[in-house]
mmCIF file of C-alpha atoms in Angstrom:
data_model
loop_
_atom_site.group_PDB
_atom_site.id
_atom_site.type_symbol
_atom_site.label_atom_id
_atom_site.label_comp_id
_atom_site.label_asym_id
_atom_site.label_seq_id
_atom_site.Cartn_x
_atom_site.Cartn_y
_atom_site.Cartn_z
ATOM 1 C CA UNK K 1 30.379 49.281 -3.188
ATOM 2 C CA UNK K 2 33.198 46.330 -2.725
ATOM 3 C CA UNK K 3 32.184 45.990 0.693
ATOM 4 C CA UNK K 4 28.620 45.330 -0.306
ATOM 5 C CA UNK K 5 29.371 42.837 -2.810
ATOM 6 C CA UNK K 6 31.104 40.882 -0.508
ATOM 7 C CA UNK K 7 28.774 41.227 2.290
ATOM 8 C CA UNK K 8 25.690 39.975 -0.607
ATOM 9 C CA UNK K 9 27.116 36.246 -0.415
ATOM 10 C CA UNK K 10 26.823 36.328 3.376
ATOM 11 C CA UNK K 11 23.234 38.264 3.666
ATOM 12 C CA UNK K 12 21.742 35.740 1.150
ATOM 13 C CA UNK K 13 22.748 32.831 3.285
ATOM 14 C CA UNK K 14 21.744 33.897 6.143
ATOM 15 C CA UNK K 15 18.145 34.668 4.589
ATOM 16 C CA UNK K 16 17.636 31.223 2.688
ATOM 17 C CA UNK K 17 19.493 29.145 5.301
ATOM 18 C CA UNK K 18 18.378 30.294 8.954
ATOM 19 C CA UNK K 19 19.733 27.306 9.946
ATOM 20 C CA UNK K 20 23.640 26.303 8.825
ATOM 21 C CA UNK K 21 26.422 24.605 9.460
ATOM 22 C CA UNK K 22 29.328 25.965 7.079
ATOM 23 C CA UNK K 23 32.153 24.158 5.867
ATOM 24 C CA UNK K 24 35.490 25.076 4.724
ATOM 25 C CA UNK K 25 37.028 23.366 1.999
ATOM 26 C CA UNK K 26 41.194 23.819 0.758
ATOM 27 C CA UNK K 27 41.652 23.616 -2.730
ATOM 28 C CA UNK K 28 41.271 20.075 -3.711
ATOM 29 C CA UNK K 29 44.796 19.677 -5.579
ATOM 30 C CA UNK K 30 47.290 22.185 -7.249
ATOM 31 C CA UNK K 31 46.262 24.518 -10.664
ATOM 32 C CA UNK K 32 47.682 22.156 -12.771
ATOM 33 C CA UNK K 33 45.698 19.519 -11.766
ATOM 34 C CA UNK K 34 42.708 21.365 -11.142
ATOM 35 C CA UNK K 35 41.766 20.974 -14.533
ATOM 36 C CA UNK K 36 41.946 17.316 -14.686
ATOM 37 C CA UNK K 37 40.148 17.055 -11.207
ATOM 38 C CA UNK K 38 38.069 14.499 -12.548
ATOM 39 C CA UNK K 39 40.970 11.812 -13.845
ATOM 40 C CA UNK K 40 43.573 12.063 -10.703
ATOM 41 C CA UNK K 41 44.399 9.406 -7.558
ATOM 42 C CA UNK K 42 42.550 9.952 -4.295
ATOM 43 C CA UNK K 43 46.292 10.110 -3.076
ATOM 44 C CA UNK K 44 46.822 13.270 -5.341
ATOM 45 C CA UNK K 45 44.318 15.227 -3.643
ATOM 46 C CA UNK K 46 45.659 17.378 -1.045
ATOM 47 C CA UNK K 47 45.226 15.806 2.586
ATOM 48 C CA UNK K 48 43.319 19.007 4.258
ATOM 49 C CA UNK K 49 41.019 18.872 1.641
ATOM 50 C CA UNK K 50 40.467 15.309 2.092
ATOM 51 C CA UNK K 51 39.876 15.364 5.644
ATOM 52 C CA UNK K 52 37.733 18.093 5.309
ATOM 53 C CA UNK K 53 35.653 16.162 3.358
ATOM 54 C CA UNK K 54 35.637 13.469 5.462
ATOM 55 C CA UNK K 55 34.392 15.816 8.336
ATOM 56 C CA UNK K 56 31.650 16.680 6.068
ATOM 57 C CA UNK K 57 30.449 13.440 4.810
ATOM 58 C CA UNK K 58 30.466 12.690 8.711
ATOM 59 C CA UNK K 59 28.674 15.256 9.566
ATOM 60 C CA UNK K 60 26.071 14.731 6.503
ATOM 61 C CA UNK K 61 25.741 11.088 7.578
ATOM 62 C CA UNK K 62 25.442 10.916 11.007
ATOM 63 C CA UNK K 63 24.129 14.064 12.106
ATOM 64 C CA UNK K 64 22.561 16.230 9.281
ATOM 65 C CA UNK K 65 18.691 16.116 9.237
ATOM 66 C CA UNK K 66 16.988 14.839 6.179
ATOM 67 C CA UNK K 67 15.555 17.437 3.822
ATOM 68 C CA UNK K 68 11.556 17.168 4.092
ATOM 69 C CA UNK K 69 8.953 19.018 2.113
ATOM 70 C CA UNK K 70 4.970 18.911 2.195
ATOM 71 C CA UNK K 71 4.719 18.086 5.688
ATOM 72 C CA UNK K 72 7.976 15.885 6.842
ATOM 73 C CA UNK K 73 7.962 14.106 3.745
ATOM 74 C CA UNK K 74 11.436 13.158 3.185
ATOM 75 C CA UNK K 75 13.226 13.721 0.025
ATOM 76 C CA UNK K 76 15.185 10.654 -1.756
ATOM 77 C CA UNK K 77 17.013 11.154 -4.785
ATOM 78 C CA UNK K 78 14.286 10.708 -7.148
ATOM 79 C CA UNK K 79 12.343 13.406 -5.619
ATOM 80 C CA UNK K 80 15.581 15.571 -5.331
ATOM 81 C CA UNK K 81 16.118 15.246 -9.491
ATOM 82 C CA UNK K 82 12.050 15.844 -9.812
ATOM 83 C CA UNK K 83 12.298 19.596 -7.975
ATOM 84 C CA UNK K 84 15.224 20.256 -10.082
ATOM 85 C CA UNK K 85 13.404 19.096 -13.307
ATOM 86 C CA UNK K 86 10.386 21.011 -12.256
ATOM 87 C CA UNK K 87 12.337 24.158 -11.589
ATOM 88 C CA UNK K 88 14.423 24.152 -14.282
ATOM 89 C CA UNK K 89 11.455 23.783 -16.765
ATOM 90 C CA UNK K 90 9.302 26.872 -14.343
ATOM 91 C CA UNK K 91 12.776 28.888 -15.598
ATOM 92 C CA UNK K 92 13.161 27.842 -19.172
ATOM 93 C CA UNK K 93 9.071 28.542 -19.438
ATOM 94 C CA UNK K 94 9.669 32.257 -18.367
ATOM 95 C CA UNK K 95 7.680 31.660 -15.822
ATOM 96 C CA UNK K 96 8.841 32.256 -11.757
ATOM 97 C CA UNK K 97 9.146 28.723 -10.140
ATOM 98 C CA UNK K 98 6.540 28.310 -6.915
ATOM 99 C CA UNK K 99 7.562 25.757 -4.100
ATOM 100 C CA UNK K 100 4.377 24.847 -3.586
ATOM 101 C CA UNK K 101 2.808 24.199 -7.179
ATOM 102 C CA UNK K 102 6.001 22.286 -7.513
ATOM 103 C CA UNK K 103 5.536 19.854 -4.341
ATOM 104 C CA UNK K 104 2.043 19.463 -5.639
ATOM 105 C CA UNK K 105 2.994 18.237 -9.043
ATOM 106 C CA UNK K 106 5.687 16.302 -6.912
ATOM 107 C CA UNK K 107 2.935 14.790 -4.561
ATOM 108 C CA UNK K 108 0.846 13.796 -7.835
ATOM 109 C CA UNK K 109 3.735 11.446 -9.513
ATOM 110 C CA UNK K 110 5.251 10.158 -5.615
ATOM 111 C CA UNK K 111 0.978 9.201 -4.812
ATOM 112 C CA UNK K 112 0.540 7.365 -8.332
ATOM 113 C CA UNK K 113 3.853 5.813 -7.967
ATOM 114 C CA UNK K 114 3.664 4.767 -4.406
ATOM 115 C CA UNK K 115 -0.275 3.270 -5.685
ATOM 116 C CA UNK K 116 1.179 1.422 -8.419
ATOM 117 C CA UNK K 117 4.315 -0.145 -6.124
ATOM 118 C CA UNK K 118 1.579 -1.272 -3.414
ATOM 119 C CA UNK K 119 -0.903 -3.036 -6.436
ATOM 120 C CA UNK K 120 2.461 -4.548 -7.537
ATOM 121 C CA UNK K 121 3.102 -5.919 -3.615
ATOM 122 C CA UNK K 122 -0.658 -6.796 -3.788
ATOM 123 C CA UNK K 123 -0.842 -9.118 -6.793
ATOM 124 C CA UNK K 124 2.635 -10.705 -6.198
ATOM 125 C CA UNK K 125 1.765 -11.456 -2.752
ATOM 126 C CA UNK K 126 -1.230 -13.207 -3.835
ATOM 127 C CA UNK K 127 0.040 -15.095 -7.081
ATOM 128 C CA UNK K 128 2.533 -16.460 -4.558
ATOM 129 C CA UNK K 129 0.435 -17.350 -1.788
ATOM 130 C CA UNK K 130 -3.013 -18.093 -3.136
ATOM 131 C CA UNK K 131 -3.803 -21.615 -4.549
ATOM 132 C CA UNK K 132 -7.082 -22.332 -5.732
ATOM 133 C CA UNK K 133 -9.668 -23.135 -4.980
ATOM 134 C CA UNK K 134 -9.979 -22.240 -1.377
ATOM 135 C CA UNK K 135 -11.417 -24.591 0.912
ATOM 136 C CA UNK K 136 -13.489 -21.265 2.111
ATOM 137 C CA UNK K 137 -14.545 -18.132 1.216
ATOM 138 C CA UNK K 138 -12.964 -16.668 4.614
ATOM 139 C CA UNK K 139 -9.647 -18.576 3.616
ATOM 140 C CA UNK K 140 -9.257 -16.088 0.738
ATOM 141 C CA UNK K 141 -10.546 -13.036 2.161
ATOM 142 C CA UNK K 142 -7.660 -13.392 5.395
ATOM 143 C CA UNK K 143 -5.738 -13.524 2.347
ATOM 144 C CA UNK K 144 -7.171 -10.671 1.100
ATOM 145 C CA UNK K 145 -7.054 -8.820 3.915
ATOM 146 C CA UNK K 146 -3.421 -9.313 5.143
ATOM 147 C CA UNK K 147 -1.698 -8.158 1.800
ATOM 148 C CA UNK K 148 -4.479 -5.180 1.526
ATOM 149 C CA UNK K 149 -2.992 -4.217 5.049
ATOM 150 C CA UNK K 150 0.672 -4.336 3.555
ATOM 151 C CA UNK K 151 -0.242 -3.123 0.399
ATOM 152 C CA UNK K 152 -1.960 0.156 2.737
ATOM 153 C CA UNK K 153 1.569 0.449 4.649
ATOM 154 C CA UNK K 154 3.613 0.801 1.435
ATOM 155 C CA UNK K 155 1.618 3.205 0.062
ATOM 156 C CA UNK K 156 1.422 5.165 3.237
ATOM 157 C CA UNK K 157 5.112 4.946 3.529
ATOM 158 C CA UNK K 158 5.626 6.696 0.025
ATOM 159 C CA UNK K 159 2.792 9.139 -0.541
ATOM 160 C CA UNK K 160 2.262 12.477 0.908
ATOM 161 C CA UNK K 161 -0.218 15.451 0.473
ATOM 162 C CA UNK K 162 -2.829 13.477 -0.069
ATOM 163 C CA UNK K 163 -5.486 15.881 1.160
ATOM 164 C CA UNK K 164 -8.770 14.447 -0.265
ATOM 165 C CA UNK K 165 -7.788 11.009 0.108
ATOM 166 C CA UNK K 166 -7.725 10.465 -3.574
ATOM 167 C CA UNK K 167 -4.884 8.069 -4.117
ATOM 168 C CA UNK K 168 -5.883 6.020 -0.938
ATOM 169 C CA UNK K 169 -9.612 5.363 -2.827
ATOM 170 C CA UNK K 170 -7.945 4.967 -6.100
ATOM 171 C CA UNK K 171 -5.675 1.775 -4.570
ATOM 172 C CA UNK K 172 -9.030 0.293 -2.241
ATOM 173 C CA UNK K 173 -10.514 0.826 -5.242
ATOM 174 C CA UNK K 174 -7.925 -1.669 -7.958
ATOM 175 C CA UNK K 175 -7.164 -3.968 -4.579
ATOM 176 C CA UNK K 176 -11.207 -4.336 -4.153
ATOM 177 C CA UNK K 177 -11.486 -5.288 -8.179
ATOM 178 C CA UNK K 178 -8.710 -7.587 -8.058
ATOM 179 C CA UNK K 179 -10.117 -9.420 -5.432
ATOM 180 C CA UNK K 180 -13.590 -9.856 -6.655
ATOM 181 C CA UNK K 181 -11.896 -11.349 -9.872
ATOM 182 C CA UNK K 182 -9.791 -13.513 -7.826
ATOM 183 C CA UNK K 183 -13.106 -14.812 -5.885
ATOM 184 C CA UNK K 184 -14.578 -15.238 -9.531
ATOM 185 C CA UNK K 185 -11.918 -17.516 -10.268
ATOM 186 C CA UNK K 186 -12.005 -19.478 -7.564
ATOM 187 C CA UNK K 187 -15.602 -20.110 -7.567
ATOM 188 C CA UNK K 188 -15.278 -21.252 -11.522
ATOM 189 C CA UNK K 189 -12.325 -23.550 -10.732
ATOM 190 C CA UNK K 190 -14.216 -25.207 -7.499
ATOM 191 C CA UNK K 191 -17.016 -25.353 -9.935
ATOM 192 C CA UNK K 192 -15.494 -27.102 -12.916
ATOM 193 C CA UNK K 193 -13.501 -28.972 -10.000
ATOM 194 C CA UNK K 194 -16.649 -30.530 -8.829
ATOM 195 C CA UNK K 195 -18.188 -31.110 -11.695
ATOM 196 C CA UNK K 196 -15.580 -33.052 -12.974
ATOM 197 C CA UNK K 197 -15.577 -35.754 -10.006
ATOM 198 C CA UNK K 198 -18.946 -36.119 -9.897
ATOM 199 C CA UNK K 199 -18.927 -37.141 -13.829
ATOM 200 C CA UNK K 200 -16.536 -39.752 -12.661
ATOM 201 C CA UNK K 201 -18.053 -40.930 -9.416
ATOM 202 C CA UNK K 202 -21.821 -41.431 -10.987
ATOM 203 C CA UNK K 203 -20.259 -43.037 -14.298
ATOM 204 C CA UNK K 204 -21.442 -46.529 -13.073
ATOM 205 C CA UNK K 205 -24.656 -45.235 -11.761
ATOM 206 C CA UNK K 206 -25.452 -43.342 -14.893
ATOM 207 C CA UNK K 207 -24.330 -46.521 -17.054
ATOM 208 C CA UNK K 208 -27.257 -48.802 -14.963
ATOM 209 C CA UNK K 209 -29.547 -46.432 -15.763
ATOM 210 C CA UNK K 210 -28.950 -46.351 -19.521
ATOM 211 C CA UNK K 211 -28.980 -50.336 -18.985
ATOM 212 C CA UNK K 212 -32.457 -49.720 -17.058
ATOM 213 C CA UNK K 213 -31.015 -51.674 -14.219
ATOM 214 C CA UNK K 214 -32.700 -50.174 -11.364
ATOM 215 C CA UNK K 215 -36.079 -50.306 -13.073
ATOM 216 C CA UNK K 216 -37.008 -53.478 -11.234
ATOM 217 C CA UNK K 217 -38.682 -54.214 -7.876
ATOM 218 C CA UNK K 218 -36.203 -53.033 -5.258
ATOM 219 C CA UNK K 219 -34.463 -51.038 -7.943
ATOM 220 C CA UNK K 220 -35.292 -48.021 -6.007
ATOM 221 C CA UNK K 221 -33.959 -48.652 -2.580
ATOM 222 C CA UNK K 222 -30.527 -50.050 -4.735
ATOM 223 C CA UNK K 223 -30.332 -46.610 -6.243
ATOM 224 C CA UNK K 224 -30.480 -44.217 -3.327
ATOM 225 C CA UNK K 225 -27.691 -46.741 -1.646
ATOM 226 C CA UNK K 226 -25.115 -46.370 -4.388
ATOM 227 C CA UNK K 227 -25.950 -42.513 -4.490
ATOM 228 C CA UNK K 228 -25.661 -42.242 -0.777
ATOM 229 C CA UNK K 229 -22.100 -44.054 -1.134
ATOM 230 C CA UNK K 230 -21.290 -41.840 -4.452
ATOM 231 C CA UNK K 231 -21.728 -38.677 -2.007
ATOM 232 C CA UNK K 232 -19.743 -39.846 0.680
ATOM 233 C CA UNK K 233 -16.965 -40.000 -1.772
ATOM 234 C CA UNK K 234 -17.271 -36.724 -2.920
ATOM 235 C CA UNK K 235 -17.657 -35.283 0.710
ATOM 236 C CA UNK K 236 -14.568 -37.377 1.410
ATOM 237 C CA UNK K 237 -12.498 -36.196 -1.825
ATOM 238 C CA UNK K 238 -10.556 -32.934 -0.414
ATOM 239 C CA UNK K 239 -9.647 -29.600 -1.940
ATOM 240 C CA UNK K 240 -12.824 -29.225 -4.214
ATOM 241 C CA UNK K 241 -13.189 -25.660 -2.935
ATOM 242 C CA UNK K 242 -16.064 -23.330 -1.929
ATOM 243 C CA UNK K 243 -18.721 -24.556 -4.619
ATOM 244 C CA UNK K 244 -18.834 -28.384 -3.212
ATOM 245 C CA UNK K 245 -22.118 -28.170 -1.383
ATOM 246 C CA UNK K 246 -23.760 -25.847 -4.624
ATOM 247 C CA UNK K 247 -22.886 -28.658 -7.103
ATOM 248 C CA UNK K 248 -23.603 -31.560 -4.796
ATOM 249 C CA UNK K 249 -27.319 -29.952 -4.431
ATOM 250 C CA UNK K 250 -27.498 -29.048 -8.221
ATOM 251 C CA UNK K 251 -26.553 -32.823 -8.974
ATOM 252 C CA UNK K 252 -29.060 -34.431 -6.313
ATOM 253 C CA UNK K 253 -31.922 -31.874 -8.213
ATOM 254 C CA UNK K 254 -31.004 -32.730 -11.593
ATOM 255 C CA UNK K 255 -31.613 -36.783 -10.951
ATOM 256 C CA UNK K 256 -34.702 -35.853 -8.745
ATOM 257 C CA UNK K 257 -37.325 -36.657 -11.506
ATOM 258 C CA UNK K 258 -35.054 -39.784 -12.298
ATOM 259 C CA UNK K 259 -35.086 -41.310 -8.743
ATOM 260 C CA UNK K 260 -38.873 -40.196 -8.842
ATOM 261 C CA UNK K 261 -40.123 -42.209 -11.920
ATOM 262 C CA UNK K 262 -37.650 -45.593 -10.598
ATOM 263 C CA UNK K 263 -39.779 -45.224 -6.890
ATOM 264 C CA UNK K 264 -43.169 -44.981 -9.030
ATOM 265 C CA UNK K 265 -41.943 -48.189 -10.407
ATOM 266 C CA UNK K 266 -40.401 -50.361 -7.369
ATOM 267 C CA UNK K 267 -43.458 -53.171 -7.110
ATOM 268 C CA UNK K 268 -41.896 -53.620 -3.509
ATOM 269 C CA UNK K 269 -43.153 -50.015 -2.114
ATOM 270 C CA UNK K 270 -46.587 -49.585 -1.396
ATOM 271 C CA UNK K 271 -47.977 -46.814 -2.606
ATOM 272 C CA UNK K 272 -48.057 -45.084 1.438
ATOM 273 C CA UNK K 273 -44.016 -46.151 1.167
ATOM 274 C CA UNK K 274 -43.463 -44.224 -2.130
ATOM 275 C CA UNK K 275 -44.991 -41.354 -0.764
ATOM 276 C CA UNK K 276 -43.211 -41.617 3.130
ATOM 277 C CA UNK K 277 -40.226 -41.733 1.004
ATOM 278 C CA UNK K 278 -41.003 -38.843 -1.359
ATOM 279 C CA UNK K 279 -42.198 -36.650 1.539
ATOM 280 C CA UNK K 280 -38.211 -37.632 2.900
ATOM 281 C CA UNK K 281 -36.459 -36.291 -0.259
ATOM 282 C CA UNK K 282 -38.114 -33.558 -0.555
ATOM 283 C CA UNK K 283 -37.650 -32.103 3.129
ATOM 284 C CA UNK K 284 -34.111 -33.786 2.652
ATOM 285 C CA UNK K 285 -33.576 -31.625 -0.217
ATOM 286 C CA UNK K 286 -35.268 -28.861 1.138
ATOM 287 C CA UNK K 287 -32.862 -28.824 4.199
ATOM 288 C CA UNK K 288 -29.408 -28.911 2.346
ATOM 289 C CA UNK K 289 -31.210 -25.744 0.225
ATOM 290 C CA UNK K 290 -31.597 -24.258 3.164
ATOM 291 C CA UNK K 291 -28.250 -24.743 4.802
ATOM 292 C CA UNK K 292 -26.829 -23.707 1.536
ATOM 293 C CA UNK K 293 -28.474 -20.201 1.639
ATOM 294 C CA UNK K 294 -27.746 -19.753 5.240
ATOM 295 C CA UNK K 295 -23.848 -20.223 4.891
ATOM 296 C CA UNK K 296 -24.040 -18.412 1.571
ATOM 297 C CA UNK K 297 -25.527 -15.442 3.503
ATOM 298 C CA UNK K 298 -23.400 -15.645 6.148
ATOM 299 C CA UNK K 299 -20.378 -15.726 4.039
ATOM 300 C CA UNK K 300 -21.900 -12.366 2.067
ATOM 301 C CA UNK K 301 -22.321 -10.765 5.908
ATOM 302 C CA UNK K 302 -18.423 -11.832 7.132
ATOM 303 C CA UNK K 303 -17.469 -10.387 3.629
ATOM 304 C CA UNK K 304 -18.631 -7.286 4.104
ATOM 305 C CA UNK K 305 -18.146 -6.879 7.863
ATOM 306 C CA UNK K 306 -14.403 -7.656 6.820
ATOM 307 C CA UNK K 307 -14.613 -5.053 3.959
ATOM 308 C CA UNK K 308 -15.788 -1.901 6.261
ATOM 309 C CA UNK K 309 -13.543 -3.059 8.815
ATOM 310 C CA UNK K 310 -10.496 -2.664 6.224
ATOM 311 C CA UNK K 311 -11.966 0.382 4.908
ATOM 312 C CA UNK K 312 -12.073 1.773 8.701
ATOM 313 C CA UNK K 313 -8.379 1.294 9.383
ATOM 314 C CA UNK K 314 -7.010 2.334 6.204
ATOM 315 C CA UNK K 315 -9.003 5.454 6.692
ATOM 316 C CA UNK K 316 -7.841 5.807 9.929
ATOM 317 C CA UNK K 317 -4.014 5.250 9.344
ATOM 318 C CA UNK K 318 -4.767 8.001 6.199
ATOM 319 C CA UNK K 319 -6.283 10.534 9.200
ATOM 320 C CA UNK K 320 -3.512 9.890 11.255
ATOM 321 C CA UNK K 321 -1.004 10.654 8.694
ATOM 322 C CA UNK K 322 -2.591 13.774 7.456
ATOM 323 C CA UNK K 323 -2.401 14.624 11.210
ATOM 324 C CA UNK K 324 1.427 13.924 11.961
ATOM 325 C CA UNK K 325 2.286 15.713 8.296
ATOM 326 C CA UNK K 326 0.421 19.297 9.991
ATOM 327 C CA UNK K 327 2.299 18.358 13.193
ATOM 328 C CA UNK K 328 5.652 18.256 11.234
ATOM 329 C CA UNK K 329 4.580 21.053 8.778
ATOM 330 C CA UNK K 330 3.008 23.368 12.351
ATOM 331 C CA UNK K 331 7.119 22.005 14.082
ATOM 332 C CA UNK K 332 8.538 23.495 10.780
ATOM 333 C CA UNK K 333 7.063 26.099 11.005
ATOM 334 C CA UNK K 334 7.915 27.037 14.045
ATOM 335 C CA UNK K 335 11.635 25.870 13.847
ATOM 336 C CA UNK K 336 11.436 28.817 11.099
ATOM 337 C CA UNK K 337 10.355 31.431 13.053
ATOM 338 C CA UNK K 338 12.856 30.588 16.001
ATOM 339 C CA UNK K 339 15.547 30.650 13.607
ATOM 340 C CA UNK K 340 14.103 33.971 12.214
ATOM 341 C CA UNK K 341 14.173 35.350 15.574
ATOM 342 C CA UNK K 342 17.732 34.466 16.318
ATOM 343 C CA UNK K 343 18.928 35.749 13.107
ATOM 344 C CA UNK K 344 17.240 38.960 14.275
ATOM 345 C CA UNK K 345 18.988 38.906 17.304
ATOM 346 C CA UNK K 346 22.150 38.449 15.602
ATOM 347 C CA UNK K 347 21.775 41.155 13.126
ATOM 348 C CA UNK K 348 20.864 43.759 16.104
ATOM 349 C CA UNK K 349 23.869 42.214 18.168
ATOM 350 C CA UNK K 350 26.271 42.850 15.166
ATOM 351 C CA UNK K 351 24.508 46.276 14.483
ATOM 352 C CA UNK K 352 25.423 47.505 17.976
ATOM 353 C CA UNK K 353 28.925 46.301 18.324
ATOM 354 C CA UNK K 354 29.601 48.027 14.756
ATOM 355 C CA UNK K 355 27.906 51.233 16.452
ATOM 356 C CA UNK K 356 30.115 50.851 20.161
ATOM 357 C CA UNK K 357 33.018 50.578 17.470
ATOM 358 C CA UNK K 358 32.257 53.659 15.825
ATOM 359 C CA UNK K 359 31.599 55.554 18.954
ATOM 360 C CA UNK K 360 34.720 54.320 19.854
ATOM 361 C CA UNK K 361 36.790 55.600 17.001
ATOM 362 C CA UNK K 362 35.109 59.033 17.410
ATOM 363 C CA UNK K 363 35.800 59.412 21.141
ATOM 364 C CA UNK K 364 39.430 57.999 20.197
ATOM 365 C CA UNK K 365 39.988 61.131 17.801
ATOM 366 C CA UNK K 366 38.444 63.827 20.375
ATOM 367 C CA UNK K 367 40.845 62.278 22.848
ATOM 368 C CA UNK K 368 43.936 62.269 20.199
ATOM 369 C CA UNK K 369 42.715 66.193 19.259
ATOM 370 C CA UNK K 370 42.068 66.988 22.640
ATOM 371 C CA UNK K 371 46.343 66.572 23.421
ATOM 372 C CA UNK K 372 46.621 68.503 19.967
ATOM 373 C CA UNK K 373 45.288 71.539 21.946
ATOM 374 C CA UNK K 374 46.456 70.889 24.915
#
């Protein structure tokens, strides 16, 4: 019976830790001080146990592999103190605790955490970076998609387990909503941007044509002049952002019927000149519509071209994780079963020499009987 008990220690080592390196430790200090371990001098402690523990802290530092779970995932502190929690609560529940349910309900809080610290590298990067309004829509979305790509590598970094890619849409997901809000933004700024220096630039024209200046032979001709100057000063004004061209058009429509109703009046036109000259603004104005559209839509195409080909990577990095955590897990694995099998070994090594011992003792006392007789 004492034999067993102190053979239990050693068996149930040897089954939960195939693979070991023990350590020896002296007491740390005398009994008296034993009990105020806590309170004494480092130079109290007794010097083998001290370099013992230096050995071990070595050994833990420099050589010691670090503890994994759900497929190589290493475990920091936090996660440490989460199994315990979880455990401890499976045990105080009455309930057995499960490895596995427990590194589930670990990979849940690591992948919301590890979402949460990449939206939080996301929006700083931006705030910090971003100053609106862009001169382009491209501008922003390299923006965009550089501290998506960062944000994607924390994440990755941190989370683990996740199996239906959950937490990986959940983050494209916020970083895609953030971004379209941004955009927003900068659209209404370049907007209200624009708006604002045009007010000022056509303040003298729009003062004339209270006064009803250009309503006069050659008023019309004037007119167009002083707007073709007011427009190369707002082409020439910079950082009005990705709406310039929109409001520029919008303006040039809005005094159409204006311009219109001072050429109907110019006595110096002929009435073939007024409508050579109307013919001009409208395919003039027809042209800058058109322009406007096309580098609208191409902007909408290099958008979403830029979009899948984010999407693509990230779910390609996510693939090739999931693949290297069932590498590590299938390594584990098999690190296990070698271990295993060399425990075996051992235990049938030990088995036998305790058997040649006993066949020893027992040929020992024929031999010592055998002289008896004799």
């Amino acid at each position: 019976r004492r034999s067993s008990d102190l053979n239990l220690p050693r068996e149930c080592i040897r089954l939960f830790f195939p693979g070991r390196k023990c350590f020896v430790f002296e007491r740390p200090a005398s009994r008296k001080k034993l009990v105020v371990l806590d309170k004494i001098d480092e130079k109290d402690l007794d010097e083998d146990f001290v370099e013992q523990t230096k050995a071990f802290c070595n050994y833990i530092f420099n050589k010691c592999k670090e503890k994994t779970i759900g497929g190589g995932h290493p475990v920091t502190g936090k996660l440490l103190a989460e199994l315990a929690s979880c455990f401890v609560n499976a045990i105080q529940d009455g309930t057995t605790p499960c490895l596995e349910n427990t590194v589930q309900a670990l990979s849940q809080i690591e992948n919301q955490e590890a979402v949460q610290e990449a939206i939080s590298y996301y929006e700083k990067q931006m705030e910090a970076t971003v100053k609106l309004p862009t001169a382009t829509v491209k501008e922003l979305l390299n923006l965009h998609s550089n501290f998506e790509r960062e944000a994607m590598k924390i994440f990755m970094k941190r989370s683990f387990k996740n199996e239906d890619n959950e937490y990986q849409k959940q983050l494209e997901g916020v970083l895609k909503s953030k971004y379209e809000a941004l955009e927003l933004q900068n659209m209404k700024i370049s907007e209200n941007k624009c708006q604002d220096l045009l007010t000022l630039l056509s303040e003298p024209i729009k003062k004339k044509l209270s006064e009803g200046f250009y309503f006069k032979p050659g008023g019309y001709m004037i007119l167009v002049n002083e707007l073709q100057e007011m427009t190369e000063k707002y082409q020439k004004t910079p950082d009005k952002g990705v709406k310039a061209d929109e409001v520029l058009l919008k303006f040039h429509y809005e005094n159409e019927s204006t311009k219109m109703s001072i050429l109907q009046m110019d006595k110096t036109l002929s009435d073939k000149e007024k409508e050579i000259e109307k013919e001009r603004e409208k395919a003039e104005a027809v042209k800058q519509e058109n322009e406007m559209k096309e580098n609208l839509r191409a902007e909408a195409q290099a958008k979403m071209e830029e979009m899948q080909k984010n999407h693509e990577e990230n779910m390609a990095k996510m693939l090739q994780k999931l693949e290297d955590e069932k590498n590590q897990q299938k390594q584990a694995f098999e690190e296990m079963l070698q271990n295993k099998y060399q425990e075996q070994q051992r235990l049938r090594d030990e088995q036998a020499e305790a058997q040649i011992r006993l066949l020893q003792r027992q040929i020992d006392e024929l031999n010592s009987s055998s002289c008896s007789v004799m």
